[in-house]
Coordinates of C-alpha atoms in Angstrom, one line a residue:
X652 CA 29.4 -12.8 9.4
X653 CA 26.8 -13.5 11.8
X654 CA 23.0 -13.4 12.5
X655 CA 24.2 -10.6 15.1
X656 CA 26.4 -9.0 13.2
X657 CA 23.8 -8.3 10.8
X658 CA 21.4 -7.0 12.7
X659 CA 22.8 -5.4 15.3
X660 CA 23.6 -2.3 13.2
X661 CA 20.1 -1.8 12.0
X662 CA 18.8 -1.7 15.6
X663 CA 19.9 1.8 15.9
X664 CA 17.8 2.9 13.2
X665 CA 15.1 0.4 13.8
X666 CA 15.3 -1.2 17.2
X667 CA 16.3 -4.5 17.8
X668 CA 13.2 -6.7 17.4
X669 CA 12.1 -5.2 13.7
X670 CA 16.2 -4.8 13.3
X671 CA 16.0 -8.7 13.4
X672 CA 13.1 -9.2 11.6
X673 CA 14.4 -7.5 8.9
X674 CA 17.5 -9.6 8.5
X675 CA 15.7 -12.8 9.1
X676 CA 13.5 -11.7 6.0
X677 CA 16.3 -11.0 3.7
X678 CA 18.2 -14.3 4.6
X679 CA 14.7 -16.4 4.3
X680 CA 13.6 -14.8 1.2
X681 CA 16.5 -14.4 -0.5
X682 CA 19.1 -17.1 0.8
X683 CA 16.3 -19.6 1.7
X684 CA 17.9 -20.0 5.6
X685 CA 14.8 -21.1 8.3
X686 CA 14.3 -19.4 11.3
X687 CA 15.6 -22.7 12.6
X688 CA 18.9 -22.1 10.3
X689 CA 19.4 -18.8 11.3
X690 CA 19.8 -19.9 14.9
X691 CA 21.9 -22.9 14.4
X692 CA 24.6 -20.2 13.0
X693 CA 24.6 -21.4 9.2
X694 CA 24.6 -18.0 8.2
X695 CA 28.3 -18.2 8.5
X696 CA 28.2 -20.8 6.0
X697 CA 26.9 -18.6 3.3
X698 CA 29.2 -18.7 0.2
X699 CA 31.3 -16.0 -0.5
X700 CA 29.0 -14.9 -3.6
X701 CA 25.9 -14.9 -0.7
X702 CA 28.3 -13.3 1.6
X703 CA 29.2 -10.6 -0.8
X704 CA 25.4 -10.1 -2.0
X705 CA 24.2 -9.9 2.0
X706 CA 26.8 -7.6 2.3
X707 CA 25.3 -5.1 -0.7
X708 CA 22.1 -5.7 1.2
X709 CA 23.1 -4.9 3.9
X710 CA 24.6 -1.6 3.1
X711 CA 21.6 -0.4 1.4
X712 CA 19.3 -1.2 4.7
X713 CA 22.0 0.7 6.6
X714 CA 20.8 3.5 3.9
X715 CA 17.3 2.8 5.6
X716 CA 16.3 1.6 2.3
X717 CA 13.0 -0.3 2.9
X718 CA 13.4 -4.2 3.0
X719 CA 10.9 -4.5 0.4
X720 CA 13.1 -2.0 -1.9
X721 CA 16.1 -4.1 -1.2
X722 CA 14.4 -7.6 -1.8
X723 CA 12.1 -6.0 -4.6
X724 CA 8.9 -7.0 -3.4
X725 CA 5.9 -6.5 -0.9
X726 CA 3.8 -9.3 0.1
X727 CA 0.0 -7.9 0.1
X728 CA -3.4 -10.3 0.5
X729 CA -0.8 -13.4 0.1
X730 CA 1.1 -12.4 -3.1
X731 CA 4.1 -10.7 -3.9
X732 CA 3.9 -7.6 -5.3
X733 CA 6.8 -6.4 -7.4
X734 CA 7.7 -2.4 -5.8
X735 CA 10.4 -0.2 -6.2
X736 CA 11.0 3.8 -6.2
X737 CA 8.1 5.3 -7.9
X738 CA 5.5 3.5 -6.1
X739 CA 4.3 3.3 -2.5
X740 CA 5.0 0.0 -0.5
X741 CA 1.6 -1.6 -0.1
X742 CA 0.7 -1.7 3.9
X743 CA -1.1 -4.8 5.8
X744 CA -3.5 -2.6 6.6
X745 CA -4.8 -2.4 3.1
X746 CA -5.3 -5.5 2.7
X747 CA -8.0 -4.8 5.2
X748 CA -9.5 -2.4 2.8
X749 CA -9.5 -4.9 0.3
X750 CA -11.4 -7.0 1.8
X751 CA -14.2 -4.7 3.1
X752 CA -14.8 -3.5 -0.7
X753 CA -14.8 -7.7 -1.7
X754 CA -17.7 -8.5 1.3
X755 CA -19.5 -5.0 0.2
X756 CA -19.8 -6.3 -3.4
X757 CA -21.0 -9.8 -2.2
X758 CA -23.6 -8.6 0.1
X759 CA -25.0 -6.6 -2.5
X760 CA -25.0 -9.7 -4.8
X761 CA -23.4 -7.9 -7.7
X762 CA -22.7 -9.6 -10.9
X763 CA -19.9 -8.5 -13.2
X764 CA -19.3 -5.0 -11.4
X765 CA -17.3 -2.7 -12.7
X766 CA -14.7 -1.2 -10.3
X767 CA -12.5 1.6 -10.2
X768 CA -9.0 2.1 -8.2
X769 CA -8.0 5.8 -8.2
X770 CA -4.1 6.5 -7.5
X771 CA -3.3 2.5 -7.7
X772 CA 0.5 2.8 -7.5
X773 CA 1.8 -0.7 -7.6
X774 CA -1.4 -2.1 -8.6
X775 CA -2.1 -4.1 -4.8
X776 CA -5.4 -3.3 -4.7
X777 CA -6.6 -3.2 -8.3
X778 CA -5.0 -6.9 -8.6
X779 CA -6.3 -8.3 -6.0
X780 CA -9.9 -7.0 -6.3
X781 CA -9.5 -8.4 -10.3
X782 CA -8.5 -12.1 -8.8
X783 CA -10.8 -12.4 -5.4
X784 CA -14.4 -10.6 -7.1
X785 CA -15.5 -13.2 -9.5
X786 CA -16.5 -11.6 -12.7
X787 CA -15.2 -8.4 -12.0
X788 CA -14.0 -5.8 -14.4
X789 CA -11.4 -3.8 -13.0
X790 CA -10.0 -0.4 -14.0
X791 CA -7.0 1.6 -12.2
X792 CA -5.8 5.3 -12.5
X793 CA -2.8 6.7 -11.7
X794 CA -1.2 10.2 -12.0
X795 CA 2.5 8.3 -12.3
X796 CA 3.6 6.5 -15.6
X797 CA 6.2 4.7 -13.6
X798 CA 3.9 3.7 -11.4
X799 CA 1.5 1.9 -14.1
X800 CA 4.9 0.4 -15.3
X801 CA 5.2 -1.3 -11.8
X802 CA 1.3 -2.2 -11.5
X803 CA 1.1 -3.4 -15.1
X804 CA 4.0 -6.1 -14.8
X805 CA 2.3 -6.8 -11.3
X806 CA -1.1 -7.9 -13.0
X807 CA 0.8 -9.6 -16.2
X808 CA 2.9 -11.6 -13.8
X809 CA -0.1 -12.6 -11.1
X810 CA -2.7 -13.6 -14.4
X811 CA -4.9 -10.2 -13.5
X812 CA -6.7 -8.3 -16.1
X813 CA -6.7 -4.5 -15.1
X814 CA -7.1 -1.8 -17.4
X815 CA -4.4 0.8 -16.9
X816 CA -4.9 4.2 -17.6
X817 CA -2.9 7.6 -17.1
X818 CA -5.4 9.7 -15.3
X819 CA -5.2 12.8 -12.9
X820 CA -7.4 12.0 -10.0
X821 CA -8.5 16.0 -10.1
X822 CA -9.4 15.7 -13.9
X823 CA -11.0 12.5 -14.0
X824 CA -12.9 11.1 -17.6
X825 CA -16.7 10.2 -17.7
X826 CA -17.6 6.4 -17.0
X827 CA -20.1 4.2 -14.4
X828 CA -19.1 1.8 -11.8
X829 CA -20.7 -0.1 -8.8
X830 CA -17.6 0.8 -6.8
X831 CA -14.6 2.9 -6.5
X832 CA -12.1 2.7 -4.0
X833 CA -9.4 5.2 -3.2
X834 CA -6.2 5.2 -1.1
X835 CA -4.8 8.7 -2.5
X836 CA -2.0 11.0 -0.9
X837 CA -3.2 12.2 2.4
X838 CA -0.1 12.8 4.7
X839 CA -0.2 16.4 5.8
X840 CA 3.2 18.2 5.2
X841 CA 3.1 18.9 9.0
X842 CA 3.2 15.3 9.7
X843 CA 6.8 14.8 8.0
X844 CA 8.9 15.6 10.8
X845 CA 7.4 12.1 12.9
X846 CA 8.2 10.0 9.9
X847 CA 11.0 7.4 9.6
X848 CA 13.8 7.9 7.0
X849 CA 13.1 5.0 5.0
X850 CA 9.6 6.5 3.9
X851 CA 10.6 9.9 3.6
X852 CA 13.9 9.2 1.9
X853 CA 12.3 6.5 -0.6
X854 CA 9.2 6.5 -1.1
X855 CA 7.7 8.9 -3.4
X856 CA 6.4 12.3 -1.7
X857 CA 3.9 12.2 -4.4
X858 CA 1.7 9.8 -3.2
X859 CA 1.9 10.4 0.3
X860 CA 1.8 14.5 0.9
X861 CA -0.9 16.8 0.8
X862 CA -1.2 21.1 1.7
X863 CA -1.9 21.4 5.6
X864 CA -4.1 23.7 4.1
X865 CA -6.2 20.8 2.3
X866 CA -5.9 17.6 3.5
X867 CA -8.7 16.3 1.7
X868 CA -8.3 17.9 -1.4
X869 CA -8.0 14.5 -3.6
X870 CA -11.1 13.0 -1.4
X871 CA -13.3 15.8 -2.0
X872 CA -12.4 15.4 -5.5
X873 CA -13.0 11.8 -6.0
X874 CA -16.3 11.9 -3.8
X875 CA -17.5 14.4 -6.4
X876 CA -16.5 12.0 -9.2
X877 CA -18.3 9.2 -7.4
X878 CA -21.3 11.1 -6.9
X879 CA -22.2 11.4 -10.5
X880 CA -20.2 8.1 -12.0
X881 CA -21.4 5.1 -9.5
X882 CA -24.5 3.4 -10.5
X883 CA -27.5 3.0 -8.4
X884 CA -26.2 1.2 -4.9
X885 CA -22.5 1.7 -6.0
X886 CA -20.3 2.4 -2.9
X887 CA -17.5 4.5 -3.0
X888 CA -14.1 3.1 -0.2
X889 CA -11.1 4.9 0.9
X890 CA -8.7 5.0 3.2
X891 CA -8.1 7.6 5.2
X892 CA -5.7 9.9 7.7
X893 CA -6.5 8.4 11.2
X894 CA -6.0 12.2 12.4
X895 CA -8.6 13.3 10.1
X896 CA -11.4 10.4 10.6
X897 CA -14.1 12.9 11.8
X898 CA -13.6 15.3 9.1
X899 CA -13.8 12.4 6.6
X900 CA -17.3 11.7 7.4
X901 CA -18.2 15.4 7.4
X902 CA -16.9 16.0 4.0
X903 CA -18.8 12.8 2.6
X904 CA -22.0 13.8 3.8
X905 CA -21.6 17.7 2.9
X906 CA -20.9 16.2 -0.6
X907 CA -24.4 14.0 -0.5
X908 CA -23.9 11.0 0.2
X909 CA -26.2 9.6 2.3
X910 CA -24.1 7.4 4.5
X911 CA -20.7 7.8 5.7
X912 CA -19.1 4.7 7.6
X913 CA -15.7 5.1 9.4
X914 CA -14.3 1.7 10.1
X915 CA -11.3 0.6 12.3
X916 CA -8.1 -1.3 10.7
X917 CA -6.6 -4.1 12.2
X918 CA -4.4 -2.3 14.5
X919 CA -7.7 -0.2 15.8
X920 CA -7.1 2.8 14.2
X921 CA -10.0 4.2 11.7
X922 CA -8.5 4.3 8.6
X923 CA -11.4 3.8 5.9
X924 CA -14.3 4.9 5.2
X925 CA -17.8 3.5 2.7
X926 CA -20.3 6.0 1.7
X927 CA -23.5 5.3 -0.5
X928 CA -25.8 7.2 -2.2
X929 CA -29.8 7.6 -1.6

């Protein structure tokens, strides 16, 4: 068994550059080989328990299994978060998310706030807004009891206190906040046929699809929410369809919000949005 061997049959499903950077990150992560190792050949010296274990691996990608399923984590803002089926793989470009609510909060100078994740699936956002805001009390909803499972043990295991709840985004309970951010299902059923097989196959439809009908239903319901629960200067952050950027804005202003800011990620697609009240 070699580094070739390995990834040479993922390239048809992948290509051959992400075909190999997905075997290099099961051998680093899991079997501790360098780069460096990798091409000096000692994955051939992998024991025959490694060899057998690779192998399993290996079979499972072949599957097109996400990597992250297989090694049973995601890295996100410089931690590993624990994921599996039943929640969404967190994305780099969240992270980016992340970090606009965290210099939003400090430029408002806000003590203590209270923030809100809607739909928080494995937790990635929730937990990291909980460890980088000094101070902050953090709450995070989601429709999927699974899902809490996954986000809970994410936040026990990084030292993160989030309170958990089991709440429908559509029928959501009374409370204030100084900011609520958002990364709910907006992938329009038409959009299914460009996907790859290891979303569509894995990951749960759940919170990814929405009606072609209404894209934004779960935005328009969660701007509503914000309206009337964010405390004077709270800011309400989601991300958002690239596709559907323009109609984001539209939607927050129709609701009243006074501002409505589209931002770019960090591949240069606009992907979030921050709206304040008057």
């Amino acid at each position: 068994m070699t580094y070739d061997d390995l990834w040479r049959p993922l390239a048809a499903i992948y290509g051959s550059g992400e075909a190999r950077a997905i075997v290099r990150c099961v051998l680093e992560e899991r079997f501790g080989l360098s780069v460096a190792d990798i091409y000096c050949g000692k994955v051939t010296q992998l024991s025959p328990d490694d060899q057998r274990l690779m192998g399993e691996m290996m079979e499972r990608l072949l599957r097109s299994e996400p990597v992250q399923y297989v090694l049973g984590h995601a890295d996100f803002c410089g931690r590993a978060f624990s994921v599996g089926p039943g929640v969404l793989i967190p994305r780099p470009e969240t992270e980016d998310l992340c970090l606009w609510v965290e210099q939003g909060l400090a430029a408002r100078g806000c003590a203590s706030p209270a923030l809100l994740d809607i739909g928080t699936g494995s937790g990635c956002i929730a937990v990291t807004l909980a460890l980088d805001v000094a101070g902050a009390a953090v709450s995070a909803w989601d429709v999927s009891a699974d899902a809490l499972q996954v986000a809970s043990r994410n936040a026990g295991r990084l030292g993160a206190r989030v309170g958990f709840a089991l709440v429908d985004a559509l029928d959501p309970p009374a409370h204030t906040w100084d900011a609520v951010v958002s990364n709910p299902p907006y992938v329009r059923l038409g959009e299914r046929a460009a996907m790859a097989r290891n979303v569509l196959d894995y990951e749960p439809a759940g919170a990814l699809f929405v009606p072609d009908a209404d894209p934004l239903l779960f935005y328009r319901a969660i701007a509503r929410y914000a309206k009337a629960a964010l405390r004077p200067g709270g800011e309400l952050y989601f991300e958002i369809n690239e596709a559907l950027a323009g109609e984001m804005r539209s939607l927050l202003l129709a609701e009243g919000f006074a501002t409505a800011e589209v931002r770019n990620d960090r591949y240069g697609r606009p992907r979030f949005t921050k709206s304040t009240l008057e």
